[in-house]
Amino acid sequence: MTQTRLLAALVMAPVAIAAILLLPTDWMMALAAIVFLMGLWEWFDLADIEDTLARAVLLVAHLALMVTMVWASRAPSGFTFVLFQLMTVIGVVWWLLALFWLGRHRFASDHDTHARVFKLAAGALAVIPAWCALGWLHASDATASIIPGVPKGHLWLLTALMIVWAADTGAYFVGRKFGRRKLSPQISPNKTVEGLLGGLAVAVLAGLGFALLTGAGAAQLPAIAAAALIAGLFSVVGDLFESLLKRHAGVKDSGHLIPGHGGVLDRLDGVLAALPAFALAKAVLGF
């Protein structure tokens, strides 16, 4: 299984990196919308929305919201990201509230009552703000980085994603080698405190390393390290929340589209939480 995961990652990673670095923001957002909506389709399945027509209607409604936000953000002087920034803040607030849900892991586990409403709302609050944060980050700085032809904003988005991937990979290997204390055995029995700490350390190192590609100076590195740590912590919350949904649904993976990785949502869970956190931290800390 590890070999299959590695081969799939070797195919997906270069494609994702090339898209982030080379595509203009509007095309990047369009591509991201497709991927995020694929993950949302799997989220509907975890929320026990079995009717295909109902899921299609819900998906179109989310797409319409995305299109409406883009249309409403047009201005005579160009495109404004105010709505996207507002949604990013809403996303950060949602993931902080999600911590309370994780602490009461049986809440909304009964799909015969109100659970679907809560989980559908959670899906919207996870996917839409993450997509908005992605667009905001990608367009955040049009000045040249140390990589010729690549704007700094593109590299900031890549940095945010690398933080998530590093946190996940670091937690996996450190947890396997040194993991003793369970992090949340009732939600995700394989996650350990040692894995969490190792993943966060690797995430901070990845954030600092990729931030240097943007031309970040030494004075900015403490703020970048803090943002990477915050994003790494939020990615764990996103990962745990998807694990909670899967536990409620009684499934191991959100889907089977990606060999060795499960579904699209299995690759996006940490990203959905970390993107708004990193984008807001970047804006607040001023780097």
PDB file of C-alpha atoms in Angstrom:
ATOM      1  CA  MET A   1       0.000   0.000   0.000  1.00  0.00           C
ATOM      2  CA  THR A   2       2.890   2.372   0.787  1.00  0.00           C
ATOM      3  CA  GLN A   3       4.350   1.791  -2.691  1.00  0.00           C
ATOM      4  CA  THR A   4       0.986   2.509  -4.305  1.00  0.00           C
ATOM      5  CA  ARG A   5       0.626   5.699  -2.255  1.00  0.00           C
ATOM      6  CA  LEU A   6       4.098   6.787  -3.284  1.00  0.00           C
ATOM      7  CA  LEU A   7       3.485   6.179  -6.985  1.00  0.00           C
ATOM      8  CA  ALA A   8       0.195   8.069  -6.869  1.00  0.00           C
ATOM      9  CA  ALA A   9       1.875  10.948  -5.056  1.00  0.00           C
ATOM     10  CA  LEU A  10       4.668  11.059  -7.640  1.00  0.00           C
ATOM     11  CA  VAL A  11       2.035  11.544 -10.324  1.00  0.00           C
ATOM     12  CA  MET A  12      -0.196  14.019  -8.482  1.00  0.00           C
ATOM     13  CA  ALA A  13       2.432  16.229  -6.848  1.00  0.00           C
ATOM     14  CA  PRO A  14       4.174  17.523 -10.019  1.00  0.00           C
ATOM     15  CA  VAL A  15       0.810  18.258 -11.635  1.00  0.00           C
ATOM     16  CA  ALA A  16      -0.400  20.180  -8.582  1.00  0.00           C
ATOM     17  CA  ILE A  17       2.850  22.125  -8.236  1.00  0.00           C
ATOM     18  CA  ALA A  18       2.934  23.017 -11.929  1.00  0.00           C
ATOM     19  CA  ALA A  19      -0.671  24.250 -11.790  1.00  0.00           C
ATOM     20  CA  ILE A  20       0.027  26.406  -8.719  1.00  0.00           C
ATOM     21  CA  LEU A  21       3.174  27.970 -10.144  1.00  0.00           C
ATOM     22  CA  LEU A  22       2.214  28.396 -13.786  1.00  0.00           C
ATOM     23  CA  LEU A  23      -1.533  29.036 -13.969  1.00  0.00           C
ATOM     24  CA  PRO A  24      -2.978  32.551 -13.580  1.00  0.00           C
ATOM     25  CA  THR A  25      -5.202  32.955 -10.536  1.00  0.00           C
ATOM     26  CA  ASP A  26      -8.516  32.742 -12.391  1.00  0.00           C
ATOM     27  CA  TRP A  27      -7.573  29.424 -13.989  1.00  0.00           C
ATOM     28  CA  MET A  28      -6.109  28.172 -10.709  1.00  0.00           C
ATOM     29  CA  MET A  29      -9.370  28.960  -8.935  1.00  0.00           C
ATOM     30  CA  ALA A  30     -11.385  27.218 -11.646  1.00  0.00           C
ATOM     31  CA  LEU A  31      -9.246  24.083 -11.363  1.00  0.00           C
ATOM     32  CA  ALA A  32      -9.409  24.205  -7.565  1.00  0.00           C
ATOM     33  CA  ALA A  33     -13.191  24.566  -7.705  1.00  0.00           C
ATOM     34  CA  ILE A  34     -13.421  21.307  -9.657  1.00  0.00           C
ATOM     35  CA  VAL A  35     -11.199  19.446  -7.182  1.00  0.00           C
ATOM     36  CA  PHE A  36     -12.921  20.907  -4.119  1.00  0.00           C
ATOM     37  CA  LEU A  37     -16.366  20.092  -5.478  1.00  0.00           C
ATOM     38  CA  MET A  38     -15.242  16.516  -6.088  1.00  0.00           C
ATOM     39  CA  GLY A  39     -14.301  16.374  -2.435  1.00  0.00           C
ATOM     40  CA  LEU A  40     -17.629  17.903  -1.494  1.00  0.00           C
ATOM     41  CA  TRP A  41     -19.442  15.188  -3.466  1.00  0.00           C
ATOM     42  CA  GLU A  42     -17.731  12.628  -1.238  1.00  0.00           C
ATOM     43  CA  TRP A  43     -18.648  14.732   1.815  1.00  0.00           C
ATOM     44  CA  PHE A  44     -22.316  14.354   0.812  1.00  0.00           C
ATOM     45  CA  ASP A  45     -21.830  10.599   0.843  1.00  0.00           C
ATOM     46  CA  LEU A  46     -20.389  10.741   4.374  1.00  0.00           C
ATOM     47  CA  ALA A  47     -23.394  12.859   5.372  1.00  0.00           C
ATOM     48  CA  ASP A  48     -25.624  10.003   4.156  1.00  0.00           C
ATOM     49  CA  ILE A  49     -27.097  11.845   1.169  1.00  0.00           C
ATOM     50  CA  GLU A  50     -27.781   8.773  -0.939  1.00  0.00           C
ATOM     51  CA  ASP A  51     -30.035  10.231  -3.637  1.00  0.00           C
ATOM     52  CA  THR A  52     -27.921  11.184  -6.660  1.00  0.00           C
ATOM     53  CA  LEU A  53     -30.286  13.949  -7.750  1.00  0.00           C
ATOM     54  CA  ALA A  54     -30.218  15.539  -4.295  1.00  0.00           C
ATOM     55  CA  ARG A  55     -26.427  15.439  -4.262  1.00  0.00           C
ATOM     56  CA  ALA A  56     -26.286  16.950  -7.744  1.00  0.00           C
ATOM     57  CA  VAL A  57     -28.604  19.789  -6.729  1.00  0.00           C
ATOM     58  CA  LEU A  58     -26.491  20.487  -3.648  1.00  0.00           C
ATOM     59  CA  LEU A  59     -23.316  20.466  -5.708  1.00  0.00           C
ATOM     60  CA  VAL A  60     -24.770  22.899  -8.255  1.00  0.00           C
ATOM     61  CA  ALA A  61     -25.870  25.177  -5.405  1.00  0.00           C
ATOM     62  CA  HIS A  62     -22.296  25.337  -4.084  1.00  0.00           C
ATOM     63  CA  LEU A  63     -20.964  25.957  -7.581  1.00  0.00           C
ATOM     64  CA  ALA A  64     -23.502  28.751  -8.014  1.00  0.00           C
ATOM     65  CA  LEU A  65     -22.279  30.328  -4.773  1.00  0.00           C
ATOM     66  CA  MET A  66     -18.706  30.248  -6.055  1.00  0.00           C
ATOM     67  CA  VAL A  67     -19.715  31.818  -9.370  1.00  0.00           C
ATOM     68  CA  THR A  68     -21.797  34.464  -7.586  1.00  0.00           C
ATOM     69  CA  MET A  69     -18.862  35.422  -5.382  1.00  0.00           C
ATOM     70  CA  VAL A  70     -16.608  35.838  -8.412  1.00  0.00           C
ATOM     71  CA  TRP A  71     -19.242  37.910 -10.201  1.00  0.00           C
ATOM     72  CA  ALA A  72     -19.856  40.100  -7.132  1.00  0.00           C
ATOM     73  CA  SER A  73     -16.122  40.689  -6.695  1.00  0.00           C
ATOM     74  CA  ARG A  74     -15.705  42.458 -10.018  1.00  0.00           C
ATOM     75  CA  ALA A  75     -14.947  46.158  -9.712  1.00  0.00           C
ATOM     76  CA  PRO A  76     -14.189  48.992 -12.175  1.00  0.00           C
ATOM     77  CA  SER A  77     -10.585  49.044 -10.958  1.00  0.00           C
ATOM     78  CA  GLY A  78     -10.213  45.272 -11.192  1.00  0.00           C
ATOM     79  CA  PHE A  79     -10.984  42.278  -9.009  1.00  0.00           C
ATOM     80  CA  THR A  80     -11.466  42.730  -5.273  1.00  0.00           C
ATOM     81  CA  PHE A  81     -10.913  39.938  -2.769  1.00  0.00           C
ATOM     82  CA  VAL A  82     -12.955  41.454   0.075  1.00  0.00           C
ATOM     83  CA  LEU A  83     -15.643  38.763  -0.084  1.00  0.00           C
ATOM     84  CA  PHE A  84     -12.978  36.084  -0.258  1.00  0.00           C
ATOM     85  CA  GLN A  85     -11.236  37.540   2.788  1.00  0.00           C
ATOM     86  CA  LEU A  86     -14.522  37.586   4.693  1.00  0.00           C
ATOM     87  CA  MET A  87     -15.186  33.960   3.817  1.00  0.00           C
ATOM     88  CA  THR A  88     -11.661  33.071   4.905  1.00  0.00           C
ATOM     89  CA  VAL A  89     -12.344  34.546   8.348  1.00  0.00           C
ATOM     90  CA  ILE A  90     -15.615  32.605   8.512  1.00  0.00           C
ATOM     91  CA  GLY A  91     -13.687  29.453   7.661  1.00  0.00           C
ATOM     92  CA  VAL A  92     -11.220  29.984  10.515  1.00  0.00           C
ATOM     93  CA  VAL A  93     -14.108  30.549  12.948  1.00  0.00           C
ATOM     94  CA  TRP A  94     -15.821  27.388  11.733  1.00  0.00           C
ATOM     95  CA  TRP A  95     -12.747  25.212  12.305  1.00  0.00           C
ATOM     96  CA  LEU A  96     -12.365  26.610  15.814  1.00  0.00           C
ATOM     97  CA  LEU A  97     -15.992  25.647  16.460  1.00  0.00           C
ATOM     98  CA  ALA A  98     -15.281  22.222  14.959  1.00  0.00           C
ATOM     99  CA  LEU A  99     -13.007  21.564  17.934  1.00  0.00           C
ATOM    100  CA  PHE A 100     -16.109  21.455  20.151  1.00  0.00           C
ATOM    101  CA  TRP A 101     -17.694  18.949  17.768  1.00  0.00           C
ATOM    102  CA  LEU A 102     -14.583  16.767  17.984  1.00  0.00           C
ATOM    103  CA  GLY A 103     -14.823  16.926  21.750  1.00  0.00           C
ATOM    104  CA  ARG A 104     -18.391  15.585  21.513  1.00  0.00           C
ATOM    105  CA  HIS A 105     -17.709  12.976  18.878  1.00  0.00           C
ATOM    106  CA  ARG A 106     -21.125  11.320  19.048  1.00  0.00           C
ATOM    107  CA  PHE A 107     -22.926  14.548  18.162  1.00  0.00           C
ATOM    108  CA  ALA A 108     -24.845  14.199  14.861  1.00  0.00           C
ATOM    109  CA  SER A 109     -23.880  10.536  14.550  1.00  0.00           C
ATOM    110  CA  ASP A 110     -27.514   9.499  14.054  1.00  0.00           C
ATOM    111  CA  HIS A 111     -28.383  10.080  10.399  1.00  0.00           C
ATOM    112  CA  ASP A 112     -32.077   9.515  11.053  1.00  0.00           C
ATOM    113  CA  THR A 113     -32.452  12.896  12.757  1.00  0.00           C
ATOM    114  CA  HIS A 114     -30.737  16.272  12.379  1.00  0.00           C
ATOM    115  CA  ALA A 115     -27.265  15.013  11.482  1.00  0.00           C
ATOM    116  CA  ARG A 116     -27.504  15.634   7.748  1.00  0.00           C
ATOM    117  CA  VAL A 117     -28.281  19.337   8.217  1.00  0.00           C
ATOM    118  CA  PHE A 118     -25.278  19.870  10.470  1.00  0.00           C
ATOM    119  CA  LYS A 119     -22.946  17.912   8.224  1.00  0.00           C
ATOM    120  CA  LEU A 120     -24.104  19.672   5.064  1.00  0.00           C
ATOM    121  CA  ALA A 121     -23.563  23.033   6.748  1.00  0.00           C
ATOM    122  CA  ALA A 122     -20.142  21.860   7.867  1.00  0.00           C
ATOM    123  CA  GLY A 123     -19.315  20.871   4.288  1.00  0.00           C
ATOM    124  CA  ALA A 124     -20.166  24.328   2.972  1.00  0.00           C
ATOM    125  CA  LEU A 125     -18.204  26.014   5.773  1.00  0.00           C
ATOM    126  CA  ALA A 126     -15.204  23.821   5.023  1.00  0.00           C
ATOM    127  CA  VAL A 127     -15.079  23.916   1.226  1.00  0.00           C
ATOM    128  CA  ILE A 128     -16.144  27.459   0.280  1.00  0.00           C
ATOM    129  CA  PRO A 129     -13.801  29.334   2.672  1.00  0.00           C
ATOM    130  CA  ALA A 130     -10.873  27.075   1.723  1.00  0.00           C
ATOM    131  CA  TRP A 131     -11.473  27.828  -1.955  1.00  0.00           C
ATOM    132  CA  CYS A 132     -11.657  31.551  -1.167  1.00  0.00           C
ATOM    133  CA  ALA A 133      -8.422  31.391   0.843  1.00  0.00           C
ATOM    134  CA  LEU A 134      -6.729  29.569  -2.020  1.00  0.00           C
ATOM    135  CA  GLY A 135      -7.651  32.318  -4.477  1.00  0.00           C
ATOM    136  CA  TRP A 136      -6.669  35.067  -2.039  1.00  0.00           C
ATOM    137  CA  LEU A 137      -3.267  33.494  -1.376  1.00  0.00           C
ATOM    138  CA  HIS A 138      -2.544  32.835  -5.043  1.00  0.00           C
ATOM    139  CA  ALA A 139      -3.255  36.469  -5.926  1.00  0.00           C
ATOM    140  CA  SER A 140      -1.830  37.982  -2.731  1.00  0.00           C
ATOM    141  CA  ASP A 141       1.452  39.224  -4.205  1.00  0.00           C
ATOM    142  CA  ALA A 142       2.095  39.727  -7.903  1.00  0.00           C
ATOM    143  CA  THR A 143       5.716  40.817  -7.466  1.00  0.00           C
ATOM    144  CA  ALA A 144       8.490  38.546  -8.700  1.00  0.00           C
ATOM    145  CA  SER A 145       9.913  35.842  -6.459  1.00  0.00           C
ATOM    146  CA  ILE A 146      13.435  34.460  -6.691  1.00  0.00           C
ATOM    147  CA  ILE A 147      12.068  31.976  -9.244  1.00  0.00           C
ATOM    148  CA  PRO A 148      11.938  33.794 -12.597  1.00  0.00           C
ATOM    149  CA  GLY A 149       8.419  34.342 -13.896  1.00  0.00           C
ATOM    150  CA  VAL A 150       6.670  33.064 -10.754  1.00  0.00           C
ATOM    151  CA  PRO A 151       4.818  35.653  -8.620  1.00  0.00           C
ATOM    152  CA  LYS A 152       5.263  35.498  -4.853  1.00  0.00           C
ATOM    153  CA  GLY A 153       1.543  34.820  -4.332  1.00  0.00           C
ATOM    154  CA  HIS A 154       1.820  31.558  -6.249  1.00  0.00           C
ATOM    155  CA  LEU A 155       4.656  30.479  -3.988  1.00  0.00           C
ATOM    156  CA  TRP A 156       2.730  31.454  -0.850  1.00  0.00           C
ATOM    157  CA  LEU A 157      -0.053  29.087  -1.894  1.00  0.00           C
ATOM    158  CA  LEU A 158       2.513  26.362  -2.576  1.00  0.00           C
ATOM    159  CA  THR A 159       4.036  27.041   0.850  1.00  0.00           C
ATOM    160  CA  ALA A 160       0.653  26.621   2.542  1.00  0.00           C
ATOM    161  CA  LEU A 161       0.053  23.300   0.801  1.00  0.00           C
ATOM    162  CA  MET A 162       3.564  22.077   1.534  1.00  0.00           C
ATOM    163  CA  ILE A 163       2.963  22.792   5.219  1.00  0.00           C
ATOM    164  CA  VAL A 164      -0.073  20.497   5.143  1.00  0.00           C
ATOM    165  CA  TRP A 165       1.689  17.750   3.223  1.00  0.00           C
ATOM    166  CA  ALA A 166       4.737  17.988   5.481  1.00  0.00           C
ATOM    167  CA  ALA A 167       2.596  17.832   8.628  1.00  0.00           C
ATOM    168  CA  ASP A 168       0.797  14.754   7.332  1.00  0.00           C
ATOM    169  CA  THR A 169       3.968  12.982   6.200  1.00  0.00           C
ATOM    170  CA  GLY A 170       5.926  13.901   9.315  1.00  0.00           C
ATOM    171  CA  ALA A 171       3.130  12.729  11.593  1.00  0.00           C
ATOM    172  CA  TYR A 172       2.896   9.419   9.709  1.00  0.00           C
ATOM    173  CA  PHE A 173       6.572   8.501   9.958  1.00  0.00           C
ATOM    174  CA  VAL A 174       7.238   9.926  13.429  1.00  0.00           C
ATOM    175  CA  GLY A 175       4.052   8.304  14.717  1.00  0.00           C
ATOM    176  CA  ARG A 176       5.037   4.905  13.311  1.00  0.00           C
ATOM    177  CA  LYS A 177       8.511   5.118  14.832  1.00  0.00           C
ATOM    178  CA  PHE A 178       7.914   6.812  18.167  1.00  0.00           C
ATOM    179  CA  GLY A 179       4.137   6.907  18.686  1.00  0.00           C
ATOM    180  CA  ARG A 180       3.017   5.802  22.131  1.00  0.00           C
ATOM    181  CA  ARG A 181       0.282   8.112  23.409  1.00  0.00           C
ATOM    182  CA  LYS A 182      -2.974   8.144  21.457  1.00  0.00           C
ATOM    183  CA  LEU A 183      -4.096  11.575  20.285  1.00  0.00           C
ATOM    184  CA  SER A 184      -7.802  10.854  19.830  1.00  0.00           C
ATOM    185  CA  PRO A 185      -8.467   7.107  20.098  1.00  0.00           C
ATOM    186  CA  GLN A 186     -12.242   7.445  19.783  1.00  0.00           C
ATOM    187  CA  ILE A 187     -11.947   9.265  16.453  1.00  0.00           C
ATOM    188  CA  SER A 188      -8.663   8.165  14.876  1.00  0.00           C
ATOM    189  CA  PRO A 189      -6.932   5.369  16.825  1.00  0.00           C
ATOM    190  CA  ASN A 190      -3.727   5.476  14.743  1.00  0.00           C
ATOM    191  CA  LYS A 191      -2.867   9.120  15.470  1.00  0.00           C
ATOM    192  CA  THR A 192      -0.465   9.764  18.329  1.00  0.00           C
ATOM    193  CA  VAL A 193       0.740  12.775  20.291  1.00  0.00           C
ATOM    194  CA  GLU A 194       4.311  12.036  19.191  1.00  0.00           C
ATOM    195  CA  GLY A 195       3.177  11.962  15.563  1.00  0.00           C
ATOM    196  CA  LEU A 196       1.407  15.281  16.022  1.00  0.00           C
ATOM    197  CA  LEU A 197       4.510  16.947  17.461  1.00  0.00           C
ATOM    198  CA  GLY A 198       6.757  15.469  14.795  1.00  0.00           C
ATOM    199  CA  GLY A 199       4.392  16.526  12.048  1.00  0.00           C
ATOM    200  CA  LEU A 200       4.213  20.072  13.376  1.00  0.00           C
ATOM    201  CA  ALA A 201       7.998  20.320  13.532  1.00  0.00           C
ATOM    202  CA  VAL A 202       8.322  19.158   9.922  1.00  0.00           C
ATOM    203  CA  ALA A 203       5.518  21.529   8.895  1.00  0.00           C
ATOM    204  CA  VAL A 204       7.328  24.536  10.371  1.00  0.00           C
ATOM    205  CA  LEU A 205      10.555  23.554   8.628  1.00  0.00           C
ATOM    206  CA  ALA A 206       8.716  23.148   5.326  1.00  0.00           C
ATOM    207  CA  GLY A 207       7.007  26.521   5.766  1.00  0.00           C
ATOM    208  CA  LEU A 208      10.319  28.264   6.412  1.00  0.00           C
ATOM    209  CA  GLY A 209      12.056  26.482   3.556  1.00  0.00           C
ATOM    210  CA  PHE A 210       9.460  27.283   0.917  1.00  0.00           C
ATOM    211  CA  ALA A 211       8.979  30.821   2.231  1.00  0.00           C
ATOM    212  CA  LEU A 212      12.626  31.498   1.362  1.00  0.00           C
ATOM    213  CA  LEU A 213      11.719  30.911  -2.288  1.00  0.00           C
ATOM    214  CA  THR A 214       9.448  33.954  -2.114  1.00  0.00           C
ATOM    215  CA  GLY A 215      12.396  36.079  -1.045  1.00  0.00           C
ATOM    216  CA  ALA A 216      11.261  36.343   2.582  1.00  0.00           C
ATOM    217  CA  GLY A 217      13.832  38.031   4.793  1.00  0.00           C
ATOM    218  CA  ALA A 218      15.214  36.922   8.135  1.00  0.00           C
ATOM    219  CA  ALA A 219      12.977  39.391   9.996  1.00  0.00           C
ATOM    220  CA  GLN A 220       9.882  37.665   8.566  1.00  0.00           C
ATOM    221  CA  LEU A 221      10.874  34.112   9.489  1.00  0.00           C
ATOM    222  CA  PRO A 222       9.447  34.115  13.062  1.00  0.00           C
ATOM    223  CA  ALA A 223       6.044  35.239  11.760  1.00  0.00           C
ATOM    224  CA  ILE A 224       6.197  32.638   8.979  1.00  0.00           C
ATOM    225  CA  ALA A 225       7.103  29.932  11.502  1.00  0.00           C
ATOM    226  CA  ALA A 226       4.104  30.951  13.641  1.00  0.00           C
ATOM    227  CA  ALA A 227       1.797  30.856  10.613  1.00  0.00           C
ATOM    228  CA  ALA A 228       3.138  27.436   9.622  1.00  0.00           C
ATOM    229  CA  LEU A 229       2.542  26.131  13.135  1.00  0.00           C
ATOM    230  CA  ILE A 230      -1.017  27.483  13.121  1.00  0.00           C
ATOM    231  CA  ALA A 231      -1.710  26.011   9.696  1.00  0.00           C
ATOM    232  CA  GLY A 232      -0.255  22.671  10.786  1.00  0.00           C
ATOM    233  CA  LEU A 233      -2.510  22.583  13.846  1.00  0.00           C
ATOM    234  CA  PHE A 234      -5.569  23.446  11.775  1.00  0.00           C
ATOM    235  CA  SER A 235      -4.690  20.716   9.271  1.00  0.00           C
ATOM    236  CA  VAL A 236      -4.849  18.190  12.112  1.00  0.00           C
ATOM    237  CA  VAL A 237      -8.305  19.469  13.056  1.00  0.00           C
ATOM    238  CA  GLY A 238      -9.446  19.036   9.454  1.00  0.00           C
ATOM    239  CA  ASP A 239      -7.990  15.534   9.321  1.00  0.00           C
ATOM    240  CA  LEU A 240      -9.667  14.544  12.579  1.00  0.00           C
ATOM    241  CA  PHE A 241     -12.993  15.984  11.508  1.00  0.00           C
ATOM    242  CA  GLU A 242     -13.044  13.948   8.318  1.00  0.00           C
ATOM    243  CA  SER A 243     -12.071  10.885  10.375  1.00  0.00           C
ATOM    244  CA  LEU A 244     -15.068  11.617  12.576  1.00  0.00           C
ATOM    245  CA  LEU A 245     -17.379  11.770   9.548  1.00  0.00           C
ATOM    246  CA  LYS A 246     -16.001   8.473   8.260  1.00  0.00           C
ATOM    247  CA  ARG A 247     -16.426   6.862  11.675  1.00  0.00           C
ATOM    248  CA  HIS A 248     -20.064   8.014  11.749  1.00  0.00           C
ATOM    249  CA  ALA A 249     -20.571   6.610   8.248  1.00  0.00           C
ATOM    250  CA  GLY A 250     -18.741   3.361   9.039  1.00  0.00           C
ATOM    251  CA  VAL A 251     -16.245   3.643   6.161  1.00  0.00           C
ATOM    252  CA  LYS A 252     -12.446   3.636   5.959  1.00  0.00           C
ATOM    253  CA  ASP A 253     -12.047   6.076   3.061  1.00  0.00           C
ATOM    254  CA  SER A 254     -14.195   8.845   1.608  1.00  0.00           C
ATOM    255  CA  GLY A 255     -13.875   7.261  -1.838  1.00  0.00           C
ATOM    256  CA  HIS A 256     -11.679   5.107  -4.054  1.00  0.00           C
ATOM    257  CA  LEU A 257     -10.657   7.486  -6.837  1.00  0.00           C
ATOM    258  CA  ILE A 258      -6.963   7.812  -5.906  1.00  0.00           C
ATOM    259  CA  PRO A 259      -5.018   4.523  -5.683  1.00  0.00           C
ATOM    260  CA  GLY A 260      -3.564   4.052  -2.216  1.00  0.00           C
ATOM    261  CA  HIS A 261      -4.999   7.351  -0.987  1.00  0.00           C
ATOM    262  CA  GLY A 262      -8.738   6.735  -0.950  1.00  0.00           C
ATOM    263  CA  GLY A 263     -10.958   9.553  -2.126  1.00  0.00           C
ATOM    264  CA  VAL A 264     -10.365  13.181  -3.038  1.00  0.00           C
ATOM    265  CA  LEU A 265     -11.617  14.303   0.365  1.00  0.00           C
ATOM    266  CA  ASP A 266      -9.021  12.089   2.043  1.00  0.00           C
ATOM    267  CA  ARG A 267      -6.354  14.274   0.376  1.00  0.00           C
ATOM    268  CA  LEU A 268      -8.177  17.549   1.047  1.00  0.00           C
ATOM    269  CA  ASP A 269      -9.216  17.202   4.699  1.00  0.00           C
ATOM    270  CA  GLY A 270      -6.183  18.959   6.152  1.00  0.00           C
ATOM    271  CA  VAL A 271      -5.993  21.426   3.269  1.00  0.00           C
ATOM    272  CA  LEU A 272      -9.567  22.622   3.827  1.00  0.00           C
ATOM    273  CA  ALA A 273      -8.750  23.676   7.383  1.00  0.00           C
ATOM    274  CA  ALA A 274      -5.186  24.892   6.875  1.00  0.00           C
ATOM    275  CA  LEU A 275      -5.711  27.214   3.901  1.00  0.00           C
ATOM    276  CA  PRO A 276      -7.980  29.728   5.693  1.00  0.00           C
ATOM    277  CA  ALA A 277      -5.744  29.600   8.784  1.00  0.00           C
ATOM    278  CA  PHE A 278      -2.549  30.275   6.823  1.00  0.00           C
ATOM    279  CA  ALA A 279      -4.103  33.000   4.661  1.00  0.00           C
ATOM    280  CA  LEU A 280      -5.487  34.844   7.687  1.00  0.00           C
ATOM    281  CA  ALA A 281      -2.249  34.416   9.656  1.00  0.00           C
ATOM    282  CA  LYS A 282      -0.272  35.776   6.697  1.00  0.00           C
ATOM    283  CA  ALA A 283      -2.493  38.844   6.554  1.00  0.00           C
ATOM    284  CA  VAL A 284      -2.482  39.468  10.318  1.00  0.00           C
ATOM    285  CA  LEU A 285       1.246  38.859  10.793  1.00  0.00           C
ATOM    286  CA  GLY A 286       2.100  40.941   7.721  1.00  0.00           C
ATOM    287  CA  PHE A 287       4.470  38.879   5.638  1.00  0.00           C
TER     288      PHE A 287
END
